[in-house]
């Protein structure tokens, strides 16, 4: 997954072009910047690469989700249906606009279970937010049908699935809006950065203003800009955009390496009886940032993790079920709605209720799942050692445990 593994002269050249002018801000300073507009250039490259009509860069993926939610008109009193397996940023964004995160179960795709979405719809539901976890996708046909039927907004958290697609369309460009993250460990990085993708000109114009204090950006003088609504500062800097510009040019290469390494690793693991793989709604569209695999039980999964730890080869294998960042089970701060400042009591009660629901269906899947990160920098030998270590651990555990 991580573009940072291939940081080099291309990134340095782009950053140096910004350092030469010293204009680190994306807006204004038209003369001194000598025609260098890295953020604008990256937005154009994003639209060209992913086929979106509009792209608004912001300072990170969380800000991209927040901006998209606000610009889609989601706020107080609205419920946003999202999966219980994601990164904490997804619910942070929902809370930051004052809306209620309604967490629901995932299925073996490791993304939203469409039936769980359907069951969670209430008169307050305004938006469905699939999270395309670990490089692959949610069942977009099913989710689009639900949104159409119930007149709901579809917002894609595609932060972890840059370059993945579903039936020929890039993830993030299928719903009313989508978000990518360019943080340091994502498929391509700006160090910190994110983007709102949309085909809706109105959502884009709002995103452009919202992420820069509500400025309407109609004139050439920032001081004279009008503010049609209240915004925030979620701007990206030219330095960050410059890094992203070098990275997006290498994206095809990153994806090709990921797909190759993923296929080789999958081939090795598929020879182990008892190992099965994540359901992928459109296998051709998998960006292959992770290989996610299942074993028959939580006991087996934990024993494999212990064995990998013992052999000192655990790095890059993630058991999300016991992980504090990605799965509802360990999100005590959300379950208790622990905030530093006061939440509206109604929202606080709703958050506590939502986060403490029964997620047995998700537990049954997540407790058996291990995801192996696909690195870009593996040599063939490293890849084969990695696969062999997993195969050995899995075989050893499953031979000794009654499964
Ligand atoms: C990384 C990530 C985000 C947030 O991105 P940041 O750029 O780190 O703020 C949001 N959602 C998911 C699923 C992510 O993995």
Short mmCIF file of C-alpha atoms and ligand atoms in Angstrom, two decimals:
data_model
loop_
_atom_site.label_atom_id
_atom_site.label_comp_id
_atom_site.label_asym_id
_atom_site.label_seq_id
_atom_site.Cartn_x
_atom_site.Cartn_y
_atom_site.Cartn_z
CA UNK A 1 0.00 0.00 0.00
CA UNK A 2 2.49 2.68 0.95
CA UNK A 3 3.73 5.08 -1.73
CA UNK A 4 6.35 6.29 0.72
CA UNK A 5 8.34 3.18 -0.12
CA UNK A 6 9.10 4.73 -3.50
CA UNK A 7 9.99 8.28 -2.51
CA UNK A 8 12.83 9.68 -4.58
CA UNK A 9 14.19 12.26 -7.00
CA UNK A 10 10.79 12.88 -8.61
CA UNK A 11 9.30 14.06 -5.30
CA UNK A 12 12.41 16.10 -4.46
CA UNK A 13 12.26 17.87 -7.82
CA UNK A 14 8.61 18.86 -7.38
CA UNK A 15 9.17 20.09 -3.81
CA UNK A 16 12.28 22.02 -4.87
CA UNK A 17 10.27 23.87 -7.51
CA UNK A 18 8.07 25.18 -4.73
CA UNK A 19 11.04 25.96 -2.48
CA UNK A 20 12.65 27.97 -5.30
CA UNK A 21 9.77 30.45 -5.37
CA UNK A 22 9.04 30.24 -1.64
CA UNK A 23 5.30 30.44 -2.34
CA UNK A 24 4.09 27.64 -0.08
CA UNK A 25 0.41 28.57 -0.22
CA UNK A 26 -1.96 27.26 -2.86
CA UNK A 27 -3.94 30.49 -3.31
CA UNK A 28 -2.84 33.92 -4.49
CA UNK A 29 0.68 35.36 -4.95
CA UNK A 30 0.17 35.01 -8.69
CA UNK A 31 3.30 36.95 -9.71
CA UNK A 32 5.94 35.55 -7.34
CA UNK A 33 4.85 31.94 -7.82
CA UNK A 34 6.14 32.04 -11.41
CA UNK A 35 3.38 29.88 -12.81
CA UNK A 36 3.81 27.11 -10.26
CA UNK A 37 0.46 25.85 -9.00
CA UNK A 38 1.12 22.41 -7.53
CA UNK A 39 -2.27 21.95 -5.83
CA UNK A 40 -4.16 22.97 -8.98
CA UNK A 41 -1.98 20.72 -11.09
CA UNK A 42 -2.56 17.78 -8.75
CA UNK A 43 -6.33 18.36 -8.82
CA UNK A 44 -6.24 18.24 -12.62
CA UNK A 45 -4.13 15.08 -12.53
CA UNK A 46 -6.59 13.48 -10.11
CA UNK A 47 -9.56 14.23 -12.37
CA UNK A 48 -7.69 12.91 -15.38
CA UNK A 49 -6.52 9.75 -13.58
CA UNK A 50 -9.79 8.79 -11.88
CA UNK A 51 -12.34 10.26 -14.26
CA UNK A 52 -13.96 12.52 -11.67
CA UNK A 53 -15.36 15.84 -12.90
CA UNK A 54 -14.11 17.79 -9.87
CA UNK A 55 -11.46 17.40 -7.21
CA UNK A 56 -10.85 19.59 -4.15
CA UNK A 57 -7.60 18.93 -2.34
CA UNK A 58 -7.56 19.40 1.42
CA UNK A 59 -5.10 18.83 4.26
CA UNK A 60 -5.98 15.18 5.01
CA UNK A 61 -8.52 12.44 4.39
CA UNK A 62 -10.48 13.19 7.56
CA UNK A 63 -10.91 16.79 6.38
CA UNK A 64 -11.96 15.49 2.96
CA UNK A 65 -14.73 13.41 4.54
CA UNK A 66 -15.77 16.30 6.80
CA UNK A 67 -15.84 18.70 3.85
CA UNK A 68 -17.83 16.28 1.71
CA UNK A 69 -20.37 15.65 4.48
CA UNK A 70 -20.85 19.37 5.13
CA UNK A 71 -21.12 20.21 1.43
CA UNK A 72 -23.66 17.43 0.91
CA UNK A 73 -25.74 19.16 3.58
CA UNK A 74 -25.34 16.53 6.29
CA UNK A 75 -25.48 17.83 9.85
CA UNK A 76 -27.50 18.01 13.05
CA UNK A 77 -30.22 15.38 13.31
CA UNK A 78 -28.97 13.36 10.34
CA UNK A 79 -27.91 9.73 10.57
CA UNK A 80 -25.01 8.43 8.52
CA UNK A 81 -24.86 4.65 8.10
CA UNK A 82 -21.29 3.37 8.15
CA UNK A 83 -19.47 0.10 8.88
CA UNK A 84 -18.04 -0.92 12.24
CA UNK A 85 -14.80 -1.93 10.51
CA UNK A 86 -13.02 1.20 9.33
CA UNK A 87 -10.46 3.68 10.57
CA UNK A 88 -11.54 6.00 13.41
CA UNK A 89 -11.42 8.96 10.98
CA UNK A 90 -14.72 7.90 9.38
CA UNK A 91 -16.82 8.46 12.51
CA UNK A 92 -14.72 11.45 13.56
CA UNK A 93 -15.79 13.18 10.34
CA UNK A 94 -19.46 12.35 10.90
CA UNK A 95 -19.32 13.67 14.48
CA UNK A 96 -17.47 16.79 13.39
CA UNK A 97 -20.46 17.92 11.31
CA UNK A 98 -22.84 17.16 14.19
CA UNK A 99 -24.41 14.09 12.58
CA UNK A 100 -24.91 10.67 14.14
CA UNK A 101 -22.72 7.75 13.05
CA UNK A 102 -24.93 4.67 12.75
CA UNK A 103 -22.55 1.74 12.82
CA UNK A 104 -23.67 -1.48 11.13
CA UNK A 105 -22.28 -4.92 10.36
CA UNK A 106 -19.91 -5.84 7.60
CA UNK A 107 -19.99 -9.04 5.54
CA UNK A 108 -17.17 -11.18 4.13
CA UNK A 109 -16.26 -8.35 1.75
CA UNK A 110 -15.01 -6.57 4.94
CA UNK A 111 -17.24 -3.66 3.95
CA UNK A 112 -20.89 -2.71 4.51
CA UNK A 113 -23.37 -5.58 4.45
CA UNK A 114 -26.18 -4.18 2.25
CA UNK A 115 -28.81 -6.05 4.30
CA UNK A 116 -27.48 -4.47 7.50
CA UNK A 117 -27.70 -1.07 5.81
CA UNK A 118 -31.31 -1.69 4.84
CA UNK A 119 -32.19 -2.76 8.38
CA UNK A 120 -30.65 0.41 9.86
CA UNK A 121 -32.61 2.93 7.79
CA UNK A 122 -34.84 5.28 9.81
CA UNK A 123 -36.63 8.52 8.92
CA UNK A 124 -33.45 10.34 10.05
CA UNK A 125 -31.09 8.48 7.72
CA UNK A 126 -29.56 10.89 5.24
CA UNK A 127 -26.43 9.23 4.00
CA UNK A 128 -24.80 5.84 3.48
CA UNK A 129 -21.03 5.89 3.78
CA UNK A 130 -19.34 2.70 2.61
CA UNK A 131 -15.68 2.41 3.53
CA UNK A 132 -13.70 0.57 0.90
CA UNK A 133 -11.35 -1.08 3.36
CA UNK A 134 -7.93 -2.53 2.66
CA UNK A 135 -7.79 -1.78 -1.05
CA UNK A 136 -11.01 -3.46 -2.12
CA UNK A 137 -14.63 -2.44 -2.53
CA UNK A 138 -18.14 -2.57 -1.14
CA UNK A 139 -21.00 -3.97 -3.22
CA UNK A 140 -21.75 -0.68 -4.94
CA UNK A 141 -24.66 -1.93 -7.06
CA UNK A 142 -26.53 -3.02 -3.95
CA UNK A 143 -25.71 0.18 -2.05
CA UNK A 144 -26.63 2.41 -4.97
CA UNK A 145 -29.96 0.62 -5.30
CA UNK A 146 -30.69 1.15 -1.58
CA UNK A 147 -29.75 4.84 -1.80
CA UNK A 148 -31.91 5.34 -4.86
CA UNK A 149 -34.87 3.57 -3.33
CA UNK A 150 -34.70 5.57 -0.09
CA UNK A 151 -33.39 8.84 -1.60
CA UNK A 152 -30.18 8.75 0.41
CA UNK A 153 -26.83 10.36 -0.27
CA UNK A 154 -23.97 7.96 -1.08
CA UNK A 155 -20.56 9.11 0.14
CA UNK A 156 -17.58 6.82 -0.45
CA UNK A 157 -14.74 6.69 2.04
CA UNK A 158 -12.17 5.48 -0.49
CA UNK A 159 -9.23 6.66 1.62
CA UNK A 160 -7.67 3.18 1.58
CA UNK A 161 -8.57 2.27 -1.98
CA UNK A 162 -6.92 4.75 -4.30
CA UNK A 163 -6.83 3.25 -7.78
CA UNK A 164 -9.32 0.48 -7.02
CA UNK A 165 -12.40 0.27 -9.21
CA UNK A 166 -15.84 -1.29 -9.40
CA UNK A 167 -17.23 -2.36 -12.78
CA UNK A 168 -14.92 0.01 -14.61
CA UNK A 169 -15.39 3.08 -12.39
CA UNK A 170 -12.83 4.20 -9.87
CA UNK A 171 -13.89 4.00 -6.23
CA UNK A 172 -14.60 7.46 -4.90
CA UNK A 173 -16.24 8.55 -8.17
CA UNK A 174 -19.37 6.37 -8.01
CA UNK A 175 -21.35 8.01 -5.20
CA UNK A 176 -22.46 11.63 -4.79
CA UNK A 177 -18.94 12.29 -3.53
CA UNK A 178 -15.88 10.35 -2.43
CA UNK A 179 -12.75 10.94 -0.39
CA UNK A 180 -9.14 9.80 -0.69
CA UNK A 181 -6.43 10.15 1.92
CA UNK A 182 -2.86 10.88 0.95
CA UNK A 183 -1.46 10.40 4.45
CA UNK A 184 1.95 8.83 4.88
CA UNK A 185 0.87 5.18 4.73
CA UNK A 186 -1.66 5.36 1.90
CA UNK A 187 -1.29 4.07 -1.68
CA UNK A 188 0.09 7.45 -2.74
CA UNK A 189 1.15 10.07 -0.27
CA UNK A 190 1.47 13.84 0.08
CA UNK A 191 2.87 13.29 3.63
CA UNK A 192 -0.51 14.67 4.71
CA UNK A 193 -3.32 15.34 2.26
CA UNK A 194 -6.74 14.34 1.05
CA UNK A 195 -9.20 15.06 -1.73
CA UNK A 196 -12.94 15.38 -2.21
CA UNK A 197 -14.00 13.84 -5.53
CA UNK A 198 -17.38 14.64 -7.03
CA UNK A 199 -19.20 14.87 -10.34
CA UNK A 200 -21.55 17.45 -8.85
CA UNK A 201 -20.45 21.02 -9.64
CA UNK A 202 -22.42 22.41 -6.73
CA UNK A 203 -20.77 20.10 -4.19
CA UNK A 204 -17.39 21.00 -5.65
CA UNK A 205 -17.93 24.77 -5.47
CA UNK A 206 -19.03 24.41 -1.88
CA UNK A 207 -15.98 22.22 -1.08
CA UNK A 208 -13.69 24.82 -2.60
CA UNK A 209 -15.10 27.48 -0.28
CA UNK A 210 -15.70 25.36 2.80
CA UNK A 211 -12.09 24.18 2.97
CA UNK A 212 -10.82 27.78 2.83
CA UNK A 213 -12.83 29.74 5.44
CA UNK A 214 -15.83 30.04 3.13
CA UNK A 215 -13.96 32.21 0.59
CA UNK A 216 -15.84 32.33 -2.69
CA UNK A 217 -12.57 32.55 -4.70
CA UNK A 218 -14.32 34.66 -7.30
CA UNK A 219 -11.81 37.50 -7.47
CA UNK A 220 -8.03 37.76 -7.49
CA UNK A 221 -7.90 39.60 -4.14
CA UNK A 222 -8.49 37.29 -1.15
CA UNK A 223 -9.28 40.32 1.00
CA UNK A 224 -12.21 41.16 -1.26
CA UNK A 225 -13.63 37.60 -1.38
CA UNK A 226 -17.18 37.19 -0.17
CA UNK A 227 -18.20 34.44 2.26
CA UNK A 228 -21.54 32.96 1.24
CA UNK A 229 -21.34 30.54 4.21
CA UNK A 230 -19.13 29.72 7.19
CA UNK A 231 -16.18 27.50 6.37
CA UNK A 232 -13.01 26.20 8.02
CA UNK A 233 -9.36 25.99 7.08
CA UNK A 234 -8.63 22.57 5.63
CA UNK A 235 -6.20 23.83 2.99
CA UNK A 236 -3.35 21.74 1.61
CA UNK A 237 0.03 23.42 1.15
CA UNK A 238 1.96 23.60 -2.11
CA UNK A 239 4.75 21.50 -0.55
CA UNK A 240 2.37 18.66 0.19
CA UNK A 241 0.70 18.90 -3.21
CA UNK A 242 4.12 18.81 -4.88
CA UNK A 243 4.87 15.44 -3.27
CA UNK A 244 1.49 14.13 -4.42
CA UNK A 245 2.11 15.29 -7.97
CA UNK A 246 5.25 13.17 -8.19
CA UNK A 247 3.44 10.24 -6.57
CA UNK A 248 0.39 10.25 -8.83
CA UNK A 249 2.67 9.87 -11.85
CA UNK A 250 3.93 6.62 -10.30
CA UNK A 251 0.51 5.32 -9.27
CA UNK A 252 0.17 2.91 -12.20
CA UNK A 253 3.52 1.44 -11.28
CA UNK A 254 2.53 1.11 -7.60
CA UNK A 255 -0.70 -0.66 -8.56
CA UNK A 256 1.03 -3.03 -10.97
CA UNK A 257 3.54 -4.06 -8.28
CA UNK A 258 0.77 -4.49 -5.71
CA UNK A 259 -1.24 -6.69 -8.04
CA UNK A 260 1.75 -8.83 -8.90
CA UNK A 261 2.84 -9.30 -5.27
CA UNK A 262 -0.75 -9.90 -4.14
CA UNK A 263 -1.28 -12.61 -6.76
CA UNK A 264 1.95 -14.38 -5.80
CA UNK A 265 1.13 -14.31 -2.08
CA UNK A 266 -2.45 -15.43 -2.67
CA UNK A 267 -1.19 -18.36 -4.73
CA UNK A 268 1.01 -19.49 -1.81
CA UNK A 269 -1.69 -19.12 0.85
CA UNK A 270 -4.38 -20.79 -1.25
CA UNK A 271 -2.45 -24.06 -0.97
CA UNK A 272 -3.17 -24.20 2.77
CA UNK A 273 -6.39 -26.10 3.54
CA UNK A 274 -8.49 -24.01 5.90
CA UNK A 275 -7.48 -20.64 4.50
CA UNK A 276 -10.14 -18.78 2.52
CA UNK A 277 -10.17 -15.24 1.16
CA UNK A 278 -12.15 -12.06 1.43
CA UNK A 279 -15.12 -11.68 -0.91
CA UNK A 280 -14.31 -9.13 -3.61
CA UNK A 281 -17.36 -7.79 -5.49
CA UNK A 282 -15.25 -6.98 -8.58
CA UNK A 283 -11.96 -8.91 -8.40
CA UNK A 284 -10.49 -7.01 -11.36
CA UNK A 285 -10.90 -3.75 -9.48
CA UNK A 286 -9.00 -4.78 -6.34
CA UNK A 287 -6.09 -2.38 -5.78
CA UNK A 288 -4.37 -5.20 -3.88
CA UNK A 289 -2.96 -3.14 -1.01
CA UNK A 290 -3.66 -6.06 1.34
CA UNK A 291 -4.32 -9.76 1.06
CA UNK A 292 -7.13 -10.42 3.55
CA UNK A 293 -7.66 -14.06 4.50
CA UNK A 294 -9.82 -16.09 6.86
CA UNK A 295 -9.11 -19.08 9.05
CA UNK A 296 -11.75 -21.31 10.68
CA UNK A 297 -11.84 -19.70 14.13
CA UNK A 298 -10.66 -16.84 16.34
CA UNK A 299 -8.48 -19.33 18.27
CA UNK A 300 -6.68 -20.36 15.11
CA UNK A 301 -6.22 -16.73 14.02
CA UNK A 302 -4.74 -15.73 17.39
CA UNK A 303 -2.48 -18.78 17.45
CA UNK A 304 -1.18 -17.92 13.97
CA UNK A 305 -0.48 -14.35 15.08
CA UNK A 306 1.36 -15.70 18.16
CA UNK A 307 3.38 -18.08 16.03
CA UNK A 308 4.36 -15.29 13.60
CA UNK A 309 5.36 -13.15 16.59
CA UNK A 310 7.43 -16.00 18.03
CA UNK A 311 9.25 -16.43 14.72
CA UNK A 312 9.76 -12.65 14.54
CA UNK A 313 7.91 -12.36 11.22
CA UNK A 314 4.68 -10.70 12.36
CA UNK A 315 5.38 -7.33 10.67
CA UNK A 316 2.79 -6.46 8.04
CA UNK A 317 0.18 -8.95 9.30
CA UNK A 318 -2.81 -7.29 10.91
CA UNK A 319 -5.34 -8.93 13.20
CA UNK A 320 -7.89 -6.11 13.22
CA UNK A 321 -10.11 -7.82 15.79
CA UNK A 322 -7.62 -7.05 18.57
CA UNK A 323 -6.50 -3.74 17.03
CA UNK A 324 -7.44 -0.44 18.65
CA UNK A 325 -7.75 1.65 15.50
CA UNK A 326 -9.92 -0.17 13.05
CA UNK A 327 -12.70 -2.13 14.65
CA UNK A 328 -15.64 -1.19 16.85
CA UNK A 329 -14.78 -3.82 19.49
CA UNK A 330 -11.91 -1.73 20.86
CA UNK A 331 -13.34 1.75 20.40
CA UNK A 332 -14.06 2.47 24.06
CA UNK A 333 -13.80 6.21 23.47
CA UNK A 334 -16.68 5.98 21.01
CA UNK A 335 -18.69 3.54 23.13
CA UNK A 336 -18.46 6.01 26.03
CA UNK A 337 -18.70 9.08 23.76
CA UNK A 338 -15.65 10.50 25.52
CA UNK A 339 -15.07 13.99 24.20
CA UNK A 340 -13.08 16.91 25.61
CA UNK A 341 -15.89 19.38 25.10
CA UNK A 342 -19.61 18.93 25.57
CA UNK A 343 -21.57 17.10 22.90
CA UNK A 344 -25.25 17.87 22.50
CA UNK A 345 -26.88 15.46 25.00
CA UNK A 346 -29.11 14.00 22.27
CA UNK A 347 -26.11 13.27 20.05
CA UNK A 348 -24.12 11.86 22.95
CA UNK A 349 -26.93 9.45 23.82
CA UNK A 350 -27.28 8.41 20.19
CA UNK A 351 -23.53 7.78 19.82
CA UNK A 352 -23.47 5.61 22.95
CA UNK A 353 -26.49 3.67 21.75
CA UNK A 354 -25.09 3.11 18.27
CA UNK A 355 -21.61 2.11 19.38
CA UNK A 356 -22.87 -0.39 21.95
CA UNK A 357 -25.11 -2.38 19.63
CA UNK A 358 -24.57 -6.08 19.04
CA UNK A 359 -22.00 -6.66 16.30
CA UNK A 360 -21.92 -10.46 16.56
CA UNK A 361 -22.18 -10.87 12.77
CA UNK A 362 -19.10 -8.66 12.28
CA UNK A 363 -17.26 -10.33 15.18
CA UNK A 364 -17.76 -13.71 13.53
CA UNK A 365 -15.96 -12.41 10.44
CA UNK A 366 -13.34 -10.09 11.92
CA UNK A 367 -12.21 -12.59 14.56
CA UNK A 368 -11.19 -15.02 11.78
CA UNK A 369 -9.55 -12.44 9.52
CA UNK A 370 -5.89 -11.56 9.07
CA UNK A 371 -4.78 -8.94 6.52
CA UNK A 372 -1.29 -9.02 5.11
CA UNK A 373 0.06 -5.71 3.84
CA UNK A 374 1.44 -5.85 0.30
CA UNK A 375 4.69 -3.93 0.11
CA UNK A 376 6.04 -2.25 -3.02
CA UNK A 377 9.68 -2.77 -2.13
CA UNK A 378 9.70 -6.57 -1.65
CA UNK A 379 12.27 -8.49 -3.59
CA UNK A 380 11.09 -11.81 -4.97
CA UNK A 381 12.96 -13.52 -2.18
CA UNK A 382 11.38 -11.35 0.53
CA UNK A 383 7.95 -12.02 -0.93
CA UNK A 384 8.52 -15.75 -0.97
CA UNK A 385 9.93 -15.73 2.59
CA UNK A 386 6.93 -13.74 3.74
CA UNK A 387 4.49 -16.18 2.16
CA UNK A 388 6.38 -19.22 3.42
CA UNK A 389 6.39 -17.87 6.99
CA UNK A 390 2.62 -17.47 6.90
CA UNK A 391 2.09 -20.86 5.28
CA UNK A 392 4.30 -22.55 7.89
CA UNK A 393 2.58 -20.81 10.80
CA UNK A 394 -0.90 -21.56 9.47
CA UNK A 395 -0.10 -25.22 8.77
CA UNK A 396 1.52 -25.71 12.17
CA UNK A 397 -1.39 -24.13 14.04
CA UNK A 398 -4.08 -25.93 12.09
CA UNK A 399 -2.32 -29.29 12.46
CA UNK A 400 -2.24 -28.97 16.23
CA UNK A 401 -5.60 -27.29 16.83
CA UNK A 402 -8.86 -29.08 16.37
CA UNK A 403 -10.60 -26.93 13.78
C1 LIG B 1 -6.57 7.04 6.41
C2 LIG B 1 -8.03 6.97 6.45
C3 LIG B 1 -8.84 8.10 6.64
C4 LIG B 1 -8.33 9.44 7.02
O1 LIG B 1 -7.25 9.91 6.40
P1 LIG B 1 -6.19 10.91 7.08
O2 LIG B 1 -5.57 11.48 5.86
O3 LIG B 1 -5.23 10.08 7.87
O4 LIG B 1 -6.92 11.91 7.87
C5 LIG B 1 -10.21 7.94 6.57
N1 LIG B 1 -10.78 6.75 6.36
C6 LIG B 1 -10.04 5.64 6.20
C7 LIG B 1 -10.74 4.34 5.96
C8 LIG B 1 -8.66 5.71 6.27
O5 LIG B 1 -7.94 4.59 6.16
#
